[in-house]
Structures are given as C-alpha cells and as structure tokens.
Short mmCIF file of C-alpha atoms in Angstrom, two decimals:
data_model
loop_
_atom_site.label_atom_id
_atom_site.label_comp_id
_atom_site.label_asym_id
_atom_site.label_seq_id
_atom_site.Cartn_x
_atom_site.Cartn_y
_atom_site.Cartn_z
CA MET K 1 -10.60 -21.13 25.17
CA ALA K 2 -10.07 -22.81 21.81
CA ALA K 3 -10.14 -26.57 21.75
CA ARG K 4 -6.69 -28.10 21.39
CA PRO K 5 -6.38 -30.74 18.67
CA ALA K 6 -4.36 -33.91 19.19
CA ASN K 7 -1.26 -32.33 17.65
CA GLY K 8 -1.28 -29.57 20.28
CA VAL K 9 -1.86 -26.71 17.84
CA THR K 10 -4.98 -24.63 18.41
CA GLU K 11 -7.16 -23.62 15.49
CA GLU K 12 -6.45 -19.98 16.35
CA ASN K 13 -2.68 -20.51 16.18
CA PHE K 14 -2.94 -22.41 12.90
CA GLN K 15 -4.91 -19.55 11.35
CA THR K 16 -2.25 -17.03 12.28
CA MET K 17 0.55 -18.83 10.44
CA PRO K 18 -0.45 -17.74 6.90
CA GLU K 19 -0.89 -14.18 8.19
CA LEU K 20 2.58 -14.26 9.74
CA ALA K 21 4.11 -15.55 6.51
CA TYR K 22 2.22 -12.92 4.51
CA LYS K 23 3.44 -10.07 6.72
CA ILE K 24 7.08 -11.17 6.61
CA ILE K 25 7.20 -11.77 2.85
CA SER K 26 5.24 -8.63 1.92
CA ARG K 27 7.49 -6.52 4.15
CA LYS K 28 10.60 -7.87 2.48
CA ILE K 29 9.11 -7.17 -0.95
CA LEU K 30 8.15 -3.60 -0.08
CA ASP K 31 11.48 -2.98 1.65
CA GLY K 32 13.30 -4.06 -1.50
CA GLU K 33 15.02 -7.04 0.10
CA PHE K 34 13.09 -9.30 -2.28
CA GLN K 35 13.64 -7.63 -5.65
CA PRO K 36 11.20 -7.69 -8.62
CA GLY K 37 11.63 -10.91 -10.57
CA MET K 38 13.05 -12.83 -7.60
CA ARG K 39 11.79 -16.39 -7.33
CA LEU K 40 10.04 -17.13 -4.04
CA SER K 41 10.47 -20.87 -3.56
CA ARG K 42 8.09 -22.35 -1.04
CA ARG K 43 10.84 -24.11 0.85
CA LYS K 44 12.99 -20.99 1.07
CA MET K 45 10.01 -18.87 2.18
CA ALA K 46 9.25 -21.42 4.87
CA GLU K 47 12.80 -21.00 6.18
CA VAL K 48 12.59 -17.20 6.02
CA THR K 49 9.24 -16.97 7.80
CA GLY K 50 9.72 -19.82 10.25
CA VAL K 51 6.49 -21.56 9.30
CA SER K 52 5.70 -24.70 7.31
CA VAL K 53 5.15 -24.84 3.57
CA ILE K 54 1.34 -25.01 3.76
CA PRO K 55 0.92 -21.54 5.36
CA VAL K 56 3.50 -20.20 2.88
CA ILE K 57 1.39 -21.46 -0.03
CA GLU K 58 -1.64 -19.60 1.36
CA ALA K 59 0.43 -16.46 1.94
CA LEU K 60 1.78 -16.55 -1.62
CA LYS K 61 -1.76 -16.86 -2.99
CA ARG K 62 -2.78 -13.78 -1.03
CA LEU K 63 0.29 -11.88 -2.22
CA GLU K 64 -0.61 -12.82 -5.78
CA ASP K 65 -4.11 -11.47 -5.21
CA ASP K 66 -2.49 -8.26 -3.92
CA LYS K 67 -0.43 -8.00 -7.15
CA LEU K 68 2.87 -8.20 -5.26
CA VAL K 69 3.59 -11.70 -6.52
CA GLU K 70 3.14 -13.34 -9.92
CA SER K 71 2.65 -17.05 -10.49
CA ARG K 72 4.27 -18.70 -13.53
CA PRO K 73 3.13 -22.21 -14.52
CA GLN K 74 5.86 -24.80 -14.03
CA TRP K 75 8.14 -22.19 -12.45
CA GLY K 76 6.45 -21.05 -9.24
CA SER K 77 6.02 -17.64 -7.61
CA PHE K 78 8.03 -14.49 -8.35
CA VAL K 79 8.03 -10.92 -7.03
CA THR K 80 5.99 -8.82 -9.44
CA VAL K 81 7.95 -6.87 -12.03
CA PRO K 82 6.09 -3.56 -12.47
CA THR K 83 5.73 -2.28 -16.03
CA LEU K 84 4.79 1.26 -17.01
CA GLU K 85 1.53 -0.08 -18.41
CA LYS K 86 0.69 -1.76 -15.10
CA VAL K 87 1.55 1.43 -13.21
CA ILE K 88 -0.70 3.63 -15.34
CA GLU K 89 -3.59 1.15 -15.20
CA THR K 90 -3.26 0.89 -11.43
CA TYR K 91 -3.22 4.67 -11.04
CA GLN K 92 -6.34 5.00 -13.17
CA PHE K 93 -8.07 2.54 -10.85
CA ARG K 94 -6.61 4.24 -7.77
CA GLU K 95 -7.86 7.62 -9.00
CA ALA K 96 -11.40 6.27 -9.36
CA ILE K 97 -11.40 4.66 -5.91
CA GLU K 98 -9.67 7.43 -3.95
CA CYS K 99 -11.73 10.22 -5.51
CA GLN K 100 -14.93 8.35 -4.69
CA VAL K 101 -13.71 7.90 -1.11
CA ALA K 102 -12.98 11.64 -0.88
CA ARG K 103 -16.47 12.49 -2.15
CA MET K 104 -18.16 10.19 0.35
CA VAL K 105 -16.09 11.24 3.34
CA ALA K 106 -16.58 14.93 2.52
CA VAL K 107 -20.25 14.67 3.52
CA SER K 108 -19.77 12.41 6.54
CA LEU K 109 -16.46 13.32 8.23
CA THR K 110 -16.86 13.81 11.98
CA PRO K 111 -14.68 16.08 14.16
CA GLU K 112 -13.23 12.98 15.81
CA GLN K 113 -12.29 11.47 12.47
CA LYS K 114 -10.74 14.70 11.28
CA GLU K 115 -8.64 14.90 14.43
CA GLU K 116 -7.51 11.29 14.00
CA LEU K 117 -6.50 11.87 10.39
CA GLY K 118 -4.95 15.20 11.30
CA GLU K 119 -2.49 13.51 13.65
CA ILE K 120 -1.33 11.23 10.84
CA ALA K 121 -1.19 14.12 8.35
CA GLN K 122 0.99 16.13 10.72
CA ILE K 123 3.53 13.32 10.89
CA LEU K 124 3.50 12.85 7.12
CA ASP K 125 3.89 16.53 6.34
CA ASN K 126 6.45 17.44 8.96
CA THR K 127 8.79 14.47 9.28
CA PRO K 128 11.97 14.96 7.21
CA TYR K 129 12.39 12.18 4.67
CA SER K 130 15.58 10.19 4.98
CA PRO K 131 16.70 6.56 4.73
CA GLU K 132 15.91 6.27 8.44
CA THR K 133 12.31 7.49 8.11
CA THR K 134 11.38 5.91 4.77
CA GLU K 135 9.67 2.89 6.29
CA GLN K 136 7.76 4.99 8.82
CA MET K 137 6.56 7.42 6.15
CA ARG K 138 5.48 4.59 3.87
CA ASP K 139 3.46 2.98 6.66
CA MET K 140 1.91 6.28 7.73
CA HIS K 141 0.89 7.14 4.17
CA PHE K 142 -0.72 3.72 3.82
CA LYS K 143 -2.48 4.25 7.15
CA PHE K 144 -3.78 7.71 6.17
CA HIS K 145 -5.42 6.55 2.96
CA THR K 146 -6.78 3.24 4.27
CA LYS K 147 -8.24 4.95 7.33
CA LEU K 148 -9.85 7.57 5.10
CA ALA K 149 -11.44 4.73 3.13
CA SER K 150 -12.63 3.06 6.34
CA TYR K 151 -14.74 6.15 7.11
CA THR K 152 -16.93 5.34 4.08
CA GLY K 153 -18.09 2.13 5.75
CA ASN K 154 -17.80 0.41 2.34
CA LEU K 155 -15.74 -2.77 2.73
CA LEU K 156 -15.30 -3.23 -1.02
CA LEU K 157 -13.77 0.24 -1.35
CA GLN K 158 -11.50 -0.43 1.61
CA GLU K 159 -10.18 -3.71 0.25
CA ALA K 160 -9.68 -2.33 -3.26
CA LEU K 161 -7.75 0.64 -1.90
CA ARG K 162 -5.59 -1.56 0.32
CA LYS K 163 -4.46 -3.61 -2.68
CA ILE K 164 -3.92 -0.57 -4.88
CA ASN K 165 -1.75 1.13 -2.29
CA LEU K 166 0.44 -1.96 -1.84
CA PHE K 167 1.25 -1.98 -5.56
CA TRP K 168 1.74 1.79 -5.47
CA ILE K 169 4.29 1.42 -2.66
CA LEU K 170 6.19 -1.15 -4.71
CA CYS K 171 6.28 1.08 -7.81
CA LYS K 172 7.10 4.23 -5.87
CA ALA K 173 10.03 2.62 -4.08
CA LEU K 174 11.48 1.37 -7.34
CA ARG K 175 10.94 4.29 -9.68
CA GLU K 176 10.54 7.61 -7.89
CA THR K 177 13.90 9.34 -7.64
CA ARG K 178 12.99 12.99 -7.12
CA SER K 179 14.00 14.68 -3.90
CA ARG K 180 11.43 14.22 -1.20
CA PHE K 181 11.83 17.87 -0.30
CA ALA K 182 10.76 18.90 -3.82
CA ALA K 183 7.26 17.58 -3.13
CA PRO K 184 4.62 20.06 -1.95
CA ARG K 185 4.71 20.43 1.82
CA TYR K 186 1.62 19.93 3.95
CA TRP K 187 0.00 17.86 1.17
CA HIS K 188 -2.00 15.65 3.50
CA GLN K 189 -3.18 18.46 5.78
CA ARG K 190 -4.28 20.45 2.72
CA LEU K 191 -6.14 17.40 1.41
CA LEU K 192 -7.81 16.84 4.76
CA ASP K 193 -8.80 20.50 5.09
CA VAL K 194 -10.52 20.46 1.69
CA ILE K 195 -12.36 17.21 2.44
CA ALA K 196 -13.50 18.63 5.78
CA GLN K 197 -15.12 21.60 4.03
CA GLY K 198 -17.92 19.25 3.01
CA ASP K 199 -17.93 19.88 -0.74
CA PRO K 200 -17.68 16.55 -2.65
CA GLU K 201 -16.62 18.27 -5.89
CA GLU K 202 -13.74 20.12 -4.26
CA ALA K 203 -12.72 16.99 -2.34
CA ASP K 204 -12.67 15.02 -5.58
CA LYS K 205 -10.57 17.69 -7.30
CA MET K 206 -8.01 17.88 -4.48
CA MET K 207 -7.65 14.11 -4.23
CA ARG K 208 -7.08 13.91 -7.99
CA LEU K 209 -4.25 16.46 -7.73
CA HIS K 210 -2.75 14.52 -4.82
CA ILE K 211 -2.73 11.26 -6.78
CA MET K 212 -1.30 12.76 -9.96
CA ASP K 213 1.47 14.43 -7.95
CA SER K 214 2.75 10.98 -6.98
CA LEU K 215 2.30 9.43 -10.42
CA ASP K 216 4.12 12.05 -12.51
CA PRO K 217 7.62 11.48 -11.02
CA ILE K 218 7.30 7.72 -11.50
CA VAL K 219 6.39 8.11 -15.17
CA GLU K 220 9.07 10.77 -15.73
CA ASN K 221 11.80 8.56 -14.29
CA TRP K 222 10.69 5.31 -15.93
CA GLY K 223 13.48 3.72 -17.92
CA LYS K 224 16.20 5.98 -16.52
CA GLU K 225 19.28 4.45 -15.05
CA GLU K 226 19.01 3.76 -11.34
#
C-alpha cells in the first residue's frame, strides 16, 4: 500500500491527476467541443477536469507534445489550428512510420495477433458510419494501428505512431467531408491479410495505399466551405 502523505493524498493518486486532465481535455479536442484556436486557460481547464491547476499544466504540456495544443508566449495554450502544410508533413512522417511497422510485423505476426487484429478490423469494416458510431470508429481505428505498432516491440515506433494518429484524428474530423460509404470496404481486413502473407514489400505497398486513401479527401476538401 502506498504511503499516505500528511495531506492525505497518496503518491499514486497524485500521479493520476495529470492523466485524468489529459484524457478529458484531449477527448474534448478530438470530439470538436474544443475547437481549433480556442484558448485553454488553466483555471477554466481546472474547472472542466475537476483537478487543480498544477495537474492541468502538466496535461497541457503533454498535449503540446502531442501536437494537439500550441503554446503562445504571453497568451497561454490554444487548441492547434491544423494547416495544410502541417497535414502533409504529418502524413509524410506517418507514411514512414506505418510502412516500417507493416514491414516488421509482416515477418513476425503470430496467429494470435492476427486474430486479435482481425476482431478490430471486422468492427471497423462492417459497422455503418453515422453520428452515433463516429466516436467508436475513431477509437477502434486508433486501437488497430497502435496495436499493430505494439507488435514490433519498438517503443519509439509506438510512441511516434500514437502522436501521429492523434493529430490525424484532429485533421480528419475537421476536413474530411466525403461520404463514409464511398471509402473502400473491408480496408482493414485487406490490409491485415496482406501483412499476414509475410512479404514485407507487399505489406509496405498496401499500408502506403491505406494511408494515402485517408489523406486524399482531406487535401481535396481543404479550404472548401464547411
């Protein structure tokens, strides 16, 4: 049992406060409740998250590291405003990371891992997209790609991909307006099947197609009226 300091708050509980603030604020950013350019005052964020200002400061620093928040000297923290240049640069980095992950996993994927990913892919490829399922689909897509990265055993790749996908979610929610049903069906199962064949070159090629399929609509719709 953790020792209890004089103020009655355990070290374990204190450490969870920044994480709680981070989860609440990041969720509101990705859900669109906190719009790009919105100022995130420390006092207001403390009220929203139900924690003190100190954990909020730590959470905002982490969100800045994740590219979801920007810090402006003398002004404070603001929700990141994606630009087309930032989107393209992020996708170039995402392409490099995800394709390397696909190559590595292609030669190491176990039957158990394929089954685990297959369950997620089935949900992603068969659940109708609607306002009611948007959050679920976003979380499942994030889970699919981060779990794929975890199979490499490379912590640097995993952390890089986690950050890239958070920014991707922000950009996708803001700028992709095409019908969900216009997207290729069974994308994730097709991707998994190719990776499971064990050919790094083919896995790389399929992952590249998958990434570009999500980038093109964002670029095409950039600057159009919402």
